[in-house]
Amino acid sequence: MKLHNYFRSSSSFRVRIALSLKGLDYEYVPVHIARGDHRTGPYAALSADKLVPMLEDEGERFSQSMAIIEYLDETHPEPPLLPSDPVGRAHVRALAQSIACEIHPLNNLRVLKYLVKDLKLDDAAKTAWYRHWVRDGMEAFERQLALYPGSTFCYGNTPTLADCCLVPQVFNGRRFDCDFSGLPRSMAAFEACMALDAFQRAQPSQAPDAEA
Ligand SMILES: N[C@@H](CCC(=O)N[C@@H](CS)C(=O)NCC(=O)O)C(=O)O
């Protein structure tokens, strides 16, 4: 398996967590998206959407982190990243999507670049935009967690797809000094994840292309 990804990319980090939780070996192929290598380099010819991550396995190329994680979960079922019952799966997917679909796309690299380059927002306005959508989305995430019984991780007592999304979002938000106060369930799940080796190994600072 080959994972085309970037150390700081939160979608990439989601997949690294899933691979790490499942103990799967893979070749790490760095794509420097901050430099634009995903749009112009050899990767652009490989990737239809010109986004990372992309997983190569069994002669196929898989895009979209959530689809990749579900593919890994189906092909390598242990430990499972989705509950065994349809109700649990729907809740976990909803939690994961509230980060992957409601927060992350608003703060993606190309969106931030568009705000600055085309709409002429200054750095302070761009950062305000970023922090606003992280805070707004995380408050919604916290309200959603409060609907479920107390648990160690986002949903239940083992990490799921929801935790694979939460942890990178917190890492990313911290780079922009986002406010994560008053989110007890979310942050307790984050801490529980970070107490596990699998999450530690997957974090950006441990990646082969990590930069200070
Ligand atoms: N929904 C996609 C998002 C992929 C994505 O946007 N990746 C970012 C890095 S986290 C990227 O490649 N950004 C490059 C850009 O915005 O030009 C997924 O979950 O994989």
PDB file of C-alpha atoms and ligand atoms in Angstrom:
ATOM      1  CA  MET A   1       0.000   0.000   0.000  1.00  0.00           C
ATOM      2  CA  LYS A   2       1.159   3.522  -0.815  1.00  0.00           C
ATOM      3  CA  LEU A   3      -0.231   6.619   0.884  1.00  0.00           C
ATOM      4  CA  HIS A   4       0.296   9.871  -0.998  1.00  0.00           C
ATOM      5  CA  ASN A   5      -0.030  12.520   1.681  1.00  0.00           C
ATOM      6  CA  TYR A   6       1.340  15.550   3.462  1.00  0.00           C
ATOM      7  CA  PHE A   7       2.379  15.683   7.100  1.00  0.00           C
ATOM      8  CA  ARG A   8       0.198  18.695   7.950  1.00  0.00           C
ATOM      9  CA  SER A   9      -2.867  17.678   5.943  1.00  0.00           C
ATOM     10  CA  SER A  10      -5.650  16.745   8.310  1.00  0.00           C
ATOM     11  CA  SER A  11      -7.370  14.484   5.776  1.00  0.00           C
ATOM     12  CA  SER A  12      -4.066  12.631   5.393  1.00  0.00           C
ATOM     13  CA  PHE A  13      -3.674  12.433   9.162  1.00  0.00           C
ATOM     14  CA  ARG A  14      -7.125  10.758   9.397  1.00  0.00           C
ATOM     15  CA  VAL A  15      -5.948   7.959   7.116  1.00  0.00           C
ATOM     16  CA  ARG A  16      -2.585   7.627   8.889  1.00  0.00           C
ATOM     17  CA  ILE A  17      -4.498   7.130  12.159  1.00  0.00           C
ATOM     18  CA  ALA A  18      -6.658   4.399  10.608  1.00  0.00           C
ATOM     19  CA  LEU A  19      -3.594   2.626   9.158  1.00  0.00           C
ATOM     20  CA  SER A  20      -1.814   2.936  12.481  1.00  0.00           C
ATOM     21  CA  LEU A  21      -4.773   1.634  14.527  1.00  0.00           C
ATOM     22  CA  LYS A  22      -4.960  -1.363  12.218  1.00  0.00           C
ATOM     23  CA  GLY A  23      -1.192  -1.926  12.330  1.00  0.00           C
ATOM     24  CA  LEU A  24      -0.873  -1.789   8.540  1.00  0.00           C
ATOM     25  CA  ASP A  25       2.461  -1.139   6.805  1.00  0.00           C
ATOM     26  CA  TYR A  26       2.502   1.309   3.947  1.00  0.00           C
ATOM     27  CA  GLU A  27       4.861   3.346   1.831  1.00  0.00           C
ATOM     28  CA  TYR A  28       4.720   7.030   2.737  1.00  0.00           C
ATOM     29  CA  VAL A  29       4.793   9.168  -0.404  1.00  0.00           C
ATOM     30  CA  PRO A  30       5.068  12.867   0.499  1.00  0.00           C
ATOM     31  CA  VAL A  31       3.253  15.469  -1.602  1.00  0.00           C
ATOM     32  CA  HIS A  32       4.194  19.017  -0.615  1.00  0.00           C
ATOM     33  CA  ILE A  33       0.811  20.714  -1.009  1.00  0.00           C
ATOM     34  CA  ALA A  34       1.948  23.985   0.603  1.00  0.00           C
ATOM     35  CA  ARG A  35       4.423  24.281  -2.303  1.00  0.00           C
ATOM     36  CA  GLY A  36       1.700  23.344  -4.800  1.00  0.00           C
ATOM     37  CA  ASP A  37       3.184  19.965  -5.788  1.00  0.00           C
ATOM     38  CA  HIS A  38      -0.309  18.403  -5.843  1.00  0.00           C
ATOM     39  CA  ARG A  39      -1.314  20.660  -8.742  1.00  0.00           C
ATOM     40  CA  THR A  40       1.790  20.656 -10.926  1.00  0.00           C
ATOM     41  CA  GLY A  41       4.060  17.736 -10.053  1.00  0.00           C
ATOM     42  CA  PRO A  42       3.770  14.068 -11.064  1.00  0.00           C
ATOM     43  CA  TYR A  43       1.049  13.705  -8.435  1.00  0.00           C
ATOM     44  CA  ALA A  44      -1.268  15.910 -10.494  1.00  0.00           C
ATOM     45  CA  ALA A  45      -1.198  13.295 -13.232  1.00  0.00           C
ATOM     46  CA  LEU A  46      -2.121  10.540 -10.772  1.00  0.00           C
ATOM     47  CA  SER A  47      -4.852  12.250  -8.794  1.00  0.00           C
ATOM     48  CA  ALA A  48      -8.168  13.192 -10.383  1.00  0.00           C
ATOM     49  CA  ASP A  49      -9.134  15.711  -7.689  1.00  0.00           C
ATOM     50  CA  LYS A  50      -5.564  16.939  -7.049  1.00  0.00           C
ATOM     51  CA  LEU A  51      -6.066  16.614  -3.310  1.00  0.00           C
ATOM     52  CA  VAL A  52      -4.337  14.494  -0.693  1.00  0.00           C
ATOM     53  CA  PRO A  53      -4.600  11.850   0.598  1.00  0.00           C
ATOM     54  CA  MET A  54      -4.649   9.165  -2.047  1.00  0.00           C
ATOM     55  CA  LEU A  55      -4.169   5.490  -1.274  1.00  0.00           C
ATOM     56  CA  GLU A  56      -2.834   3.006  -3.812  1.00  0.00           C
ATOM     57  CA  ASP A  57      -3.727  -0.606  -3.114  1.00  0.00           C
ATOM     58  CA  GLU A  58      -4.462  -3.686  -5.198  1.00  0.00           C
ATOM     59  CA  GLY A  59      -3.771  -1.740  -8.390  1.00  0.00           C
ATOM     60  CA  GLU A  60      -6.443   0.810  -7.543  1.00  0.00           C
ATOM     61  CA  ARG A  61      -6.220   4.470  -6.549  1.00  0.00           C
ATOM     62  CA  PHE A  62      -8.531   5.613  -3.793  1.00  0.00           C
ATOM     63  CA  SER A  63      -9.306   9.240  -2.986  1.00  0.00           C
ATOM     64  CA  GLN A  64     -11.328  10.912  -0.186  1.00  0.00           C
ATOM     65  CA  SER A  65     -10.169  10.107   3.318  1.00  0.00           C
ATOM     66  CA  MET A  66     -13.533   8.854   4.564  1.00  0.00           C
ATOM     67  CA  ALA A  67     -13.916   6.455   1.632  1.00  0.00           C
ATOM     68  CA  ILE A  68     -10.318   5.307   2.135  1.00  0.00           C
ATOM     69  CA  ILE A  69     -10.882   4.628   5.836  1.00  0.00           C
ATOM     70  CA  GLU A  70     -14.069   2.691   5.146  1.00  0.00           C
ATOM     71  CA  TYR A  71     -12.198   0.715   2.453  1.00  0.00           C
ATOM     72  CA  LEU A  72      -9.475  -0.123   4.990  1.00  0.00           C
ATOM     73  CA  ASP A  73     -12.090  -1.054   7.556  1.00  0.00           C
ATOM     74  CA  GLU A  74     -13.767  -3.457   5.147  1.00  0.00           C
ATOM     75  CA  THR A  75     -10.535  -5.009   3.901  1.00  0.00           C
ATOM     76  CA  HIS A  76      -8.836  -5.132   7.326  1.00  0.00           C
ATOM     77  CA  PRO A  77     -11.716  -5.391   9.800  1.00  0.00           C
ATOM     78  CA  GLU A  78      -9.657  -5.525  13.031  1.00  0.00           C
ATOM     79  CA  PRO A  79      -9.948  -3.409  15.055  1.00  0.00           C
ATOM     80  CA  PRO A  80     -13.231  -2.094  13.631  1.00  0.00           C
ATOM     81  CA  LEU A  81     -13.564   1.651  13.154  1.00  0.00           C
ATOM     82  CA  LEU A  82     -17.334   1.540  12.846  1.00  0.00           C
ATOM     83  CA  PRO A  83     -19.799   0.006  15.305  1.00  0.00           C
ATOM     84  CA  SER A  84     -21.420  -3.312  14.426  1.00  0.00           C
ATOM     85  CA  ASP A  85     -24.996  -1.970  14.541  1.00  0.00           C
ATOM     86  CA  PRO A  86     -26.646   0.356  11.991  1.00  0.00           C
ATOM     87  CA  VAL A  87     -27.627   2.928  14.636  1.00  0.00           C
ATOM     88  CA  GLY A  88     -24.061   3.181  15.933  1.00  0.00           C
ATOM     89  CA  ARG A  89     -22.647   3.371  12.412  1.00  0.00           C
ATOM     90  CA  ALA A  90     -25.016   6.211  11.514  1.00  0.00           C
ATOM     91  CA  HIS A  91     -24.025   8.153  14.639  1.00  0.00           C
ATOM     92  CA  VAL A  92     -20.297   7.655  14.084  1.00  0.00           C
ATOM     93  CA  ARG A  93     -20.565   8.646  10.424  1.00  0.00           C
ATOM     94  CA  ALA A  94     -22.568  11.730  11.419  1.00  0.00           C
ATOM     95  CA  LEU A  95     -19.866  12.766  13.908  1.00  0.00           C
ATOM     96  CA  ALA A  96     -17.121  12.167  11.374  1.00  0.00           C
ATOM     97  CA  GLN A  97     -18.978  14.067   8.661  1.00  0.00           C
ATOM     98  CA  SER A  98     -19.687  16.999  10.937  1.00  0.00           C
ATOM     99  CA  ILE A  99     -15.931  17.570  10.910  1.00  0.00           C
ATOM    100  CA  ALA A 100     -15.051  16.318   7.437  1.00  0.00           C
ATOM    101  CA  CYS A 101     -17.976  17.993   5.642  1.00  0.00           C
ATOM    102  CA  GLU A 102     -18.926  20.968   7.826  1.00  0.00           C
ATOM    103  CA  ILE A 103     -15.617  22.292   9.176  1.00  0.00           C
ATOM    104  CA  HIS A 104     -12.719  21.091   7.069  1.00  0.00           C
ATOM    105  CA  PRO A 105     -13.886  22.189   3.580  1.00  0.00           C
ATOM    106  CA  LEU A 106     -14.320  25.784   4.738  1.00  0.00           C
ATOM    107  CA  ASN A 107     -10.739  25.949   5.944  1.00  0.00           C
ATOM    108  CA  ASN A 108      -8.949  24.011   3.260  1.00  0.00           C
ATOM    109  CA  LEU A 109      -5.725  25.334   1.743  1.00  0.00           C
ATOM    110  CA  ARG A 110      -7.281  26.354  -1.569  1.00  0.00           C
ATOM    111  CA  VAL A 111     -10.193  28.091   0.188  1.00  0.00           C
ATOM    112  CA  LEU A 112      -7.823  30.086   2.408  1.00  0.00           C
ATOM    113  CA  LYS A 113      -5.695  30.959  -0.621  1.00  0.00           C
ATOM    114  CA  TYR A 114      -8.779  32.155  -2.503  1.00  0.00           C
ATOM    115  CA  LEU A 115      -9.773  34.385   0.416  1.00  0.00           C
ATOM    116  CA  VAL A 116      -6.369  36.047   0.403  1.00  0.00           C
ATOM    117  CA  LYS A 117      -5.411  36.094  -3.280  1.00  0.00           C
ATOM    118  CA  ASP A 118      -8.749  36.667  -5.011  1.00  0.00           C
ATOM    119  CA  LEU A 119     -10.941  38.263  -2.350  1.00  0.00           C
ATOM    120  CA  LYS A 120      -8.020  40.269  -0.915  1.00  0.00           C
ATOM    121  CA  LEU A 121      -8.647  39.433   2.725  1.00  0.00           C
ATOM    122  CA  ASP A 122      -5.695  40.252   4.931  1.00  0.00           C
ATOM    123  CA  ASP A 123      -4.068  37.716   7.214  1.00  0.00           C
ATOM    124  CA  ALA A 124      -6.110  38.774  10.265  1.00  0.00           C
ATOM    125  CA  ALA A 125      -9.413  38.373   8.385  1.00  0.00           C
ATOM    126  CA  LYS A 126      -8.331  34.974   7.037  1.00  0.00           C
ATOM    127  CA  THR A 127      -7.458  33.800  10.544  1.00  0.00           C
ATOM    128  CA  ALA A 128     -10.769  35.135  11.893  1.00  0.00           C
ATOM    129  CA  TRP A 129     -12.576  33.151   9.177  1.00  0.00           C
ATOM    130  CA  TYR A 130     -10.626  30.013  10.088  1.00  0.00           C
ATOM    131  CA  ARG A 131     -11.236  30.324  13.831  1.00  0.00           C
ATOM    132  CA  HIS A 132     -14.919  31.157  13.371  1.00  0.00           C
ATOM    133  CA  TRP A 133     -15.689  27.992  11.409  1.00  0.00           C
ATOM    134  CA  VAL A 134     -13.645  25.746  13.667  1.00  0.00           C
ATOM    135  CA  ARG A 135     -15.356  27.087  16.781  1.00  0.00           C
ATOM    136  CA  ASP A 136     -18.821  26.982  15.243  1.00  0.00           C
ATOM    137  CA  GLY A 137     -18.284  23.434  13.994  1.00  0.00           C
ATOM    138  CA  MET A 138     -16.732  22.194  17.214  1.00  0.00           C
ATOM    139  CA  GLU A 139     -19.637  23.542  19.271  1.00  0.00           C
ATOM    140  CA  ALA A 140     -21.998  21.605  17.006  1.00  0.00           C
ATOM    141  CA  PHE A 141     -19.784  18.522  17.389  1.00  0.00           C
ATOM    142  CA  GLU A 142     -19.900  18.869  21.180  1.00  0.00           C
ATOM    143  CA  ARG A 143     -23.715  19.170  21.144  1.00  0.00           C
ATOM    144  CA  GLN A 144     -23.874  16.054  19.020  1.00  0.00           C
ATOM    145  CA  LEU A 145     -21.605  14.130  21.432  1.00  0.00           C
ATOM    146  CA  ALA A 146     -23.859  15.177  24.326  1.00  0.00           C
ATOM    147  CA  LEU A 147     -26.709  13.207  22.718  1.00  0.00           C
ATOM    148  CA  TYR A 148     -24.861   9.930  23.345  1.00  0.00           C
ATOM    149  CA  PRO A 149     -24.042   8.161  26.625  1.00  0.00           C
ATOM    150  CA  GLY A 150     -20.707   9.146  28.192  1.00  0.00           C
ATOM    151  CA  SER A 151     -17.768   7.237  26.685  1.00  0.00           C
ATOM    152  CA  THR A 152     -13.992   7.265  26.537  1.00  0.00           C
ATOM    153  CA  PHE A 153     -13.799   8.075  22.844  1.00  0.00           C
ATOM    154  CA  CYS A 154     -16.238  10.010  20.654  1.00  0.00           C
ATOM    155  CA  TYR A 155     -18.632   7.095  20.465  1.00  0.00           C
ATOM    156  CA  GLY A 156     -18.039   4.115  22.713  1.00  0.00           C
ATOM    157  CA  ASN A 157     -14.926   2.855  24.386  1.00  0.00           C
ATOM    158  CA  THR A 158     -12.790   2.170  21.335  1.00  0.00           C
ATOM    159  CA  PRO A 159     -11.617   4.674  18.689  1.00  0.00           C
ATOM    160  CA  THR A 160     -13.804   5.014  15.619  1.00  0.00           C
ATOM    161  CA  LEU A 161     -13.924   6.947  12.359  1.00  0.00           C
ATOM    162  CA  ALA A 162     -15.169   9.915  14.418  1.00  0.00           C
ATOM    163  CA  ASP A 163     -11.944   9.978  16.435  1.00  0.00           C
ATOM    164  CA  CYS A 164      -9.914   9.691  13.202  1.00  0.00           C
ATOM    165  CA  CYS A 165     -11.540  13.002  12.195  1.00  0.00           C
ATOM    166  CA  LEU A 166     -11.581  14.759  15.573  1.00  0.00           C
ATOM    167  CA  VAL A 167      -7.873  14.480  16.374  1.00  0.00           C
ATOM    168  CA  PRO A 168      -6.542  16.041  13.125  1.00  0.00           C
ATOM    169  CA  GLN A 169      -9.109  18.830  13.396  1.00  0.00           C
ATOM    170  CA  VAL A 170      -7.856  19.715  16.879  1.00  0.00           C
ATOM    171  CA  PHE A 171      -4.213  19.617  15.703  1.00  0.00           C
ATOM    172  CA  ASN A 172      -5.085  21.876  12.791  1.00  0.00           C
ATOM    173  CA  GLY A 173      -7.110  24.278  14.910  1.00  0.00           C
ATOM    174  CA  ARG A 174      -4.314  24.581  17.438  1.00  0.00           C
ATOM    175  CA  ARG A 175      -1.964  25.806  14.701  1.00  0.00           C
ATOM    176  CA  PHE A 176      -4.331  28.762  14.289  1.00  0.00           C
ATOM    177  CA  ASP A 177      -4.859  29.218  18.061  1.00  0.00           C
ATOM    178  CA  CYS A 178      -8.525  28.245  17.853  1.00  0.00           C
ATOM    179  CA  ASP A 179     -10.523  28.210  21.052  1.00  0.00           C
ATOM    180  CA  PHE A 180     -11.236  24.656  22.233  1.00  0.00           C
ATOM    181  CA  SER A 181     -12.382  25.654  25.722  1.00  0.00           C
ATOM    182  CA  GLY A 182     -15.778  24.549  27.042  1.00  0.00           C
ATOM    183  CA  LEU A 183     -15.851  21.436  24.844  1.00  0.00           C
ATOM    184  CA  PRO A 184     -15.440  18.770  27.561  1.00  0.00           C
ATOM    185  CA  ARG A 185     -16.599  15.689  25.671  1.00  0.00           C
ATOM    186  CA  SER A 186     -14.633  16.534  22.530  1.00  0.00           C
ATOM    187  CA  MET A 187     -11.428  17.308  24.363  1.00  0.00           C
ATOM    188  CA  ALA A 188     -11.703  14.276  26.655  1.00  0.00           C
ATOM    189  CA  ALA A 189     -12.008  12.079  23.546  1.00  0.00           C
ATOM    190  CA  PHE A 190      -9.016  13.896  22.020  1.00  0.00           C
ATOM    191  CA  GLU A 191      -6.907  13.260  25.138  1.00  0.00           C
ATOM    192  CA  ALA A 192      -7.969   9.606  25.239  1.00  0.00           C
ATOM    193  CA  CYS A 193      -6.866   9.219  21.620  1.00  0.00           C
ATOM    194  CA  MET A 194      -3.542  10.915  22.181  1.00  0.00           C
ATOM    195  CA  ALA A 195      -2.818   8.531  25.055  1.00  0.00           C
ATOM    196  CA  LEU A 196      -2.650   5.746  22.442  1.00  0.00           C
ATOM    197  CA  ASP A 197       0.550   4.904  20.552  1.00  0.00           C
ATOM    198  CA  ALA A 198      -1.377   4.546  17.303  1.00  0.00           C
ATOM    199  CA  PHE A 199      -2.408   8.212  17.392  1.00  0.00           C
ATOM    200  CA  GLN A 200       1.024   9.355  18.556  1.00  0.00           C
ATOM    201  CA  ARG A 201       2.706   7.535  15.657  1.00  0.00           C
ATOM    202  CA  ALA A 202       0.353   9.081  13.099  1.00  0.00           C
ATOM    203  CA  GLN A 203       0.782  12.709  14.173  1.00  0.00           C
ATOM    204  CA  PRO A 204       2.381  15.261  11.853  1.00  0.00           C
ATOM    205  CA  SER A 205       5.637  15.605  13.830  1.00  0.00           C
ATOM    206  CA  GLN A 206       6.308  11.874  13.325  1.00  0.00           C
ATOM    207  CA  ALA A 207       5.829  11.945   9.559  1.00  0.00           C
ATOM    208  CA  PRO A 208       8.888  11.537   7.285  1.00  0.00           C
ATOM    209  CA  ASP A 209       8.210  14.915   5.606  1.00  0.00           C
ATOM    210  CA  ALA A 210       7.638  16.789   8.894  1.00  0.00           C
ATOM    211  CA  GLU A 211       8.896  20.349   9.080  1.00  0.00           C
ATOM    212  CA  ALA A 212       9.269  22.576  12.128  1.00  0.00           C
TER     213      ALA A 212
HETATM  214  N1  LIG B   1     -12.725  15.614   1.441  1.00  0.00           N
HETATM  215  C1  LIG B   1     -11.352  15.324   1.115  1.00  0.00           C
HETATM  216  C2  LIG B   1     -10.537  16.544   1.376  1.00  0.00           C
HETATM  217  C3  LIG B   1      -9.164  16.418   0.785  1.00  0.00           C
HETATM  218  C4  LIG B   1      -8.431  17.721   0.924  1.00  0.00           C
HETATM  219  O1  LIG B   1      -9.030  18.775   0.789  1.00  0.00           O
HETATM  220  N2  LIG B   1      -7.133  17.634   1.225  1.00  0.00           N
HETATM  221  C5  LIG B   1      -6.376  18.845   1.415  1.00  0.00           C
HETATM  222  C6  LIG B   1      -5.353  18.686   2.500  1.00  0.00           C
HETATM  223  S1  LIG B   1      -6.098  18.369   4.059  1.00  0.00           S
HETATM  224  C7  LIG B   1      -5.697  19.235   0.138  1.00  0.00           C
HETATM  225  O2  LIG B   1      -5.224  18.399  -0.606  1.00  0.00           O
HETATM  226  N3  LIG B   1      -5.666  20.545  -0.115  1.00  0.00           N
HETATM  227  C8  LIG B   1      -5.027  21.069  -1.268  1.00  0.00           C
HETATM  228  C9  LIG B   1      -5.691  22.314  -1.741  1.00  0.00           C
HETATM  229  O3  LIG B   1      -6.629  22.780  -1.086  1.00  0.00           O
HETATM  230  O4  LIG B   1      -5.258  22.799  -2.782  1.00  0.00           O
HETATM  231  C10 LIG B   1     -10.856  14.138   1.952  1.00  0.00           C
HETATM  232  O5  LIG B   1     -11.449  13.881   2.994  1.00  0.00           O
HETATM  233  O6  LIG B   1      -9.905  13.462   1.558  1.00  0.00           O
END
